[in-house]
Each structure stands twice: as C-alpha cells, then as structure tokens.
PDB file of C-alpha atoms in Angstrom:
ATOM      1  CA  MET R   1       8.915  10.002  -1.004  1.00  0.00           C
ATOM      2  CA  GLY R   2      12.316   8.375   0.131  1.00  0.00           C
ATOM      3  CA  ALA R   3      13.119   9.698   3.737  1.00  0.00           C
ATOM      4  CA  GLY R   4      10.882   7.644   5.770  1.00  0.00           C
ATOM      5  CA  MET R   5      10.308   4.878   3.136  1.00  0.00           C
ATOM      6  CA  ARG R   6      11.376   1.299   4.481  1.00  0.00           C
ATOM      7  CA  LEU R   7      11.692  -2.061   2.265  1.00  0.00           C
ATOM      8  CA  TYR R   8      11.772  -5.079   4.764  1.00  0.00           C
ATOM      9  CA  VAL R   9      13.748  -7.880   3.047  1.00  0.00           C
ATOM     10  CA  CYS R  10      15.108 -11.413   3.881  1.00  0.00           C
ATOM     11  CA  TYR R  11      19.182 -11.101   4.288  1.00  0.00           C
ATOM     12  CA  GLY R  12      19.877  -8.413   1.817  1.00  0.00           C
ATOM     13  CA  THR R  13      19.164  -7.232  -1.774  1.00  0.00           C
ATOM     14  CA  PHE R  14      21.724  -9.717  -3.462  1.00  0.00           C
ATOM     15  CA  GLY R  15      21.527 -11.924  -6.344  1.00  0.00           C
ATOM     16  CA  PRO R  16      19.884 -11.527  -9.407  1.00  0.00           C
ATOM     17  CA  ALA R  17      16.325  -9.510  -9.571  1.00  0.00           C
ATOM     18  CA  GLU R  18      14.833 -12.436 -11.633  1.00  0.00           C
ATOM     19  CA  ARG R  19      15.555 -14.863  -8.921  1.00  0.00           C
ATOM     20  CA  HIS R  20      15.501 -12.805  -5.459  1.00  0.00           C
ATOM     21  CA  ALA R  21      12.018 -11.087  -4.859  1.00  0.00           C
ATOM     22  CA  CYS R  22      13.747  -8.518  -2.499  1.00  0.00           C
ATOM     23  CA  ALA R  23      16.310  -7.746  -4.941  1.00  0.00           C
ATOM     24  CA  ARG R  24      13.276  -7.473  -7.444  1.00  0.00           C
ATOM     25  CA  ALA R  25      11.615  -4.944  -5.197  1.00  0.00           C
ATOM     26  CA  CYS R  26      15.153  -3.125  -4.045  1.00  0.00           C
ATOM     27  CA  HIS R  27      16.045  -2.515  -7.801  1.00  0.00           C
ATOM     28  CA  ALA R  28      12.547  -1.365  -9.195  1.00  0.00           C
ATOM     29  CA  LEU R  29      12.619   0.992  -6.198  1.00  0.00           C
ATOM     30  CA  ALA R  30      16.080   2.428  -7.381  1.00  0.00           C
ATOM     31  CA  GLU R  31      15.290   2.505 -11.062  1.00  0.00           C
ATOM     32  CA  ALA R  32      12.270   4.953 -10.062  1.00  0.00           C
ATOM     33  CA  GLY R  33      14.719   7.023  -8.087  1.00  0.00           C
ATOM     34  CA  HIS R  34      13.767   6.238  -4.701  1.00  0.00           C
ATOM     35  CA  ALA R  35      16.526   5.096  -1.695  1.00  0.00           C
ATOM     36  CA  PRO R  36      14.115   3.255   1.013  1.00  0.00           C
ATOM     37  CA  GLU R  37      15.844   2.193   4.436  1.00  0.00           C
ATOM     38  CA  VAL R  38      16.344  -1.387   3.883  1.00  0.00           C
ATOM     39  CA  VAL R  39      15.295  -3.469   7.219  1.00  0.00           C
ATOM     40  CA  ARG R  40      16.917  -6.825   6.933  1.00  0.00           C
ATOM     41  CA  THR R  41      14.370  -9.394   8.982  1.00  0.00           C
ATOM     42  CA  TYR R  42      16.425 -12.378   8.350  1.00  0.00           C
ATOM     43  CA  GLY R  43      14.469 -16.139   7.908  1.00  0.00           C
ATOM     44  CA  CYS R  44      13.629 -17.506   5.394  1.00  0.00           C
ATOM     45  CA  TYR R  45      10.535 -20.071   4.015  1.00  0.00           C
ATOM     46  CA  GLY R  46       9.443 -22.357   7.147  1.00  0.00           C
ATOM     47  CA  THR R  47      11.935 -20.326   9.512  1.00  0.00           C
ATOM     48  CA  ASP R  48      10.209 -17.068   9.532  1.00  0.00           C
ATOM     49  CA  ARG R  49       8.330 -17.009  12.657  1.00  0.00           C
ATOM     50  CA  PHE R  50      11.325 -17.338  14.548  1.00  0.00           C
ATOM     51  CA  PHE R  51      12.945 -14.286  13.681  1.00  0.00           C
ATOM     52  CA  LYS R  52      12.324 -10.670  15.069  1.00  0.00           C
ATOM     53  CA  GLY R  53      12.437  -9.013  12.340  1.00  0.00           C
ATOM     54  CA  ARG R  54       9.367 -11.121  10.685  1.00  0.00           C
ATOM     55  CA  HIS R  55       7.017 -10.210  13.428  1.00  0.00           C
ATOM     56  CA  GLU R  56       6.996  -6.669  12.545  1.00  0.00           C
ATOM     57  CA  VAL R  57       5.987  -7.644   9.037  1.00  0.00           C
ATOM     58  CA  ARG R  58       3.268  -9.929  10.363  1.00  0.00           C
ATOM     59  CA  ARG R  59       2.221  -7.056  12.555  1.00  0.00           C
ATOM     60  CA  LEU R  60       1.747  -4.927   8.971  1.00  0.00           C
ATOM     61  CA  THR R  61       1.050  -7.629   6.555  1.00  0.00           C
ATOM     62  CA  GLY R  62      -0.747 -10.561   8.354  1.00  0.00           C
ATOM     63  CA  ASN R  63       1.925 -12.691   6.888  1.00  0.00           C
ATOM     64  CA  PHE R  64       5.807 -13.230   7.483  1.00  0.00           C
ATOM     65  CA  LYS R  65       6.606 -12.847   3.953  1.00  0.00           C
ATOM     66  CA  VAL R  66       8.856 -10.224   2.250  1.00  0.00           C
ATOM     67  CA  PRO R  67       9.642  -7.715   0.392  1.00  0.00           C
ATOM     68  CA  THR R  68       7.265  -5.653   2.154  1.00  0.00           C
ATOM     69  CA  MET R  69       7.109  -1.696   1.508  1.00  0.00           C
ATOM     70  CA  VAL R  70       6.054   0.733   4.047  1.00  0.00           C
ATOM     71  CA  LEU R  71       5.556   4.435   2.558  1.00  0.00           C
ATOM     72  CA  ASP R  72       6.104   7.500   4.433  1.00  0.00           C
ATOM     73  CA  ASP R  73       2.226   7.895   4.670  1.00  0.00           C
ATOM     74  CA  GLY R  74       2.370   4.360   6.493  1.00  0.00           C
ATOM     75  CA  THR R  75       0.696   2.771   3.529  1.00  0.00           C
ATOM     76  CA  VAL R  76       1.908  -1.004   3.558  1.00  0.00           C
ATOM     77  CA  ILE R  77       2.722  -2.390  -0.368  1.00  0.00           C
ATOM     78  CA  ASP R  78       3.295  -6.039   0.007  1.00  0.00           C
ATOM     79  CA  ASP R  79       5.022  -8.470  -2.624  1.00  0.00           C
ATOM     80  CA  SER R  80       7.975  -7.563  -4.988  1.00  0.00           C
ATOM     81  CA  LYS R  81       5.427  -7.486  -8.103  1.00  0.00           C
ATOM     82  CA  ASN R  82       3.112  -4.611  -6.323  1.00  0.00           C
ATOM     83  CA  ILE R  83       6.334  -3.077  -5.054  1.00  0.00           C
ATOM     84  CA  ALA R  84       7.441  -2.879  -8.600  1.00  0.00           C
ATOM     85  CA  ALA R  85       4.334  -1.459 -10.061  1.00  0.00           C
ATOM     86  CA  TRP R  86       4.377   0.827  -7.524  1.00  0.00           C
ATOM     87  CA  ALA R  87       7.774   1.937  -8.370  1.00  0.00           C
ATOM     88  CA  ALA R  88       6.790   2.513 -11.675  1.00  0.00           C
ATOM     89  CA  ALA R  89       3.876   4.528 -11.156  1.00  0.00           C
ATOM     90  CA  ASN R  90       5.468   6.741  -8.452  1.00  0.00           C
ATOM     91  CA  PRO R  91       8.911   7.801  -9.843  1.00  0.00           C
ATOM     92  CA  ALA R  92      10.659   9.952  -7.511  1.00  0.00           C
ATOM     93  CA  SER R  93      10.266  14.016  -8.406  1.00  0.00           C
ATOM     94  CA  GLY R  94      13.231  15.276 -10.087  1.00  0.00           C
ATOM     95  CA  ARG R  95      14.646  11.992 -12.049  1.00  0.00           C
ATOM     96  CA  GLU R  96      14.129  10.826 -15.351  1.00  0.00           C
ATOM     97  CA  LEU R  97      12.635   6.975 -15.248  1.00  0.00           C
ATOM     98  CA  ALA R  98      15.062   4.490 -16.682  1.00  0.00           C
ATOM     99  CA  VAL R  99      14.136   2.970 -19.832  1.00  0.00           C
ATOM    100  CA  PRO R 100      12.388  -0.368 -19.322  1.00  0.00           C
ATOM    101  CA  ARG R 101      14.369  -3.507 -19.984  1.00  0.00           C
TER     102      ARG R 101
END
C-alpha cells in the first residue's frame, strides 16, 4: 500500500498530533511506514461546505470532516482514531514498527 493511498486533511498536517487530528493521522501512517498522497481540502468547522475539496470528502463519507483516508483498493477510513488504528494493524511491508510511545 502507499502508491494510491490518499489522506484528505484540512490545511495541512502541521502542529502537535495531540491537538490536531490531521497531524495525528499523518504521523500514525508515517510511523507505520506509509507515505500517502496528502490532499488539502481547506475549510474548518462551519465553513467546510464552502470549500471544493470538502465536497469530495462528503461524497466519500457523507460528511465534510477530515482526516479521511482512501486506500489503494478504494476502502474509505474516516476519523483520525480509525486511521491510526488501521496504520497500527497494517504496517508497510519491509519496515520495522516504531516502538509505541
């Protein structure tokens, strides 16, 4: 996995993972050895529906919220906790898992 994997985020994956869901999802994927294509959708909270990028997220999930991940096979995983759980259970082949903090 990795080549066609996409991670939809707000404006980016910046900030501390404890406080930013998009960063949390991206860091979990990186720790598991994945390098998804990061798709910035912009918008936040009540403005989500005004941003074109969020319309793709809504088509995939039924809501405007990010982070959302789409796997190579089209499987959609929504919410940073679910993305982190998937990453922990599906490390990229050929890479040792990071020691949990």
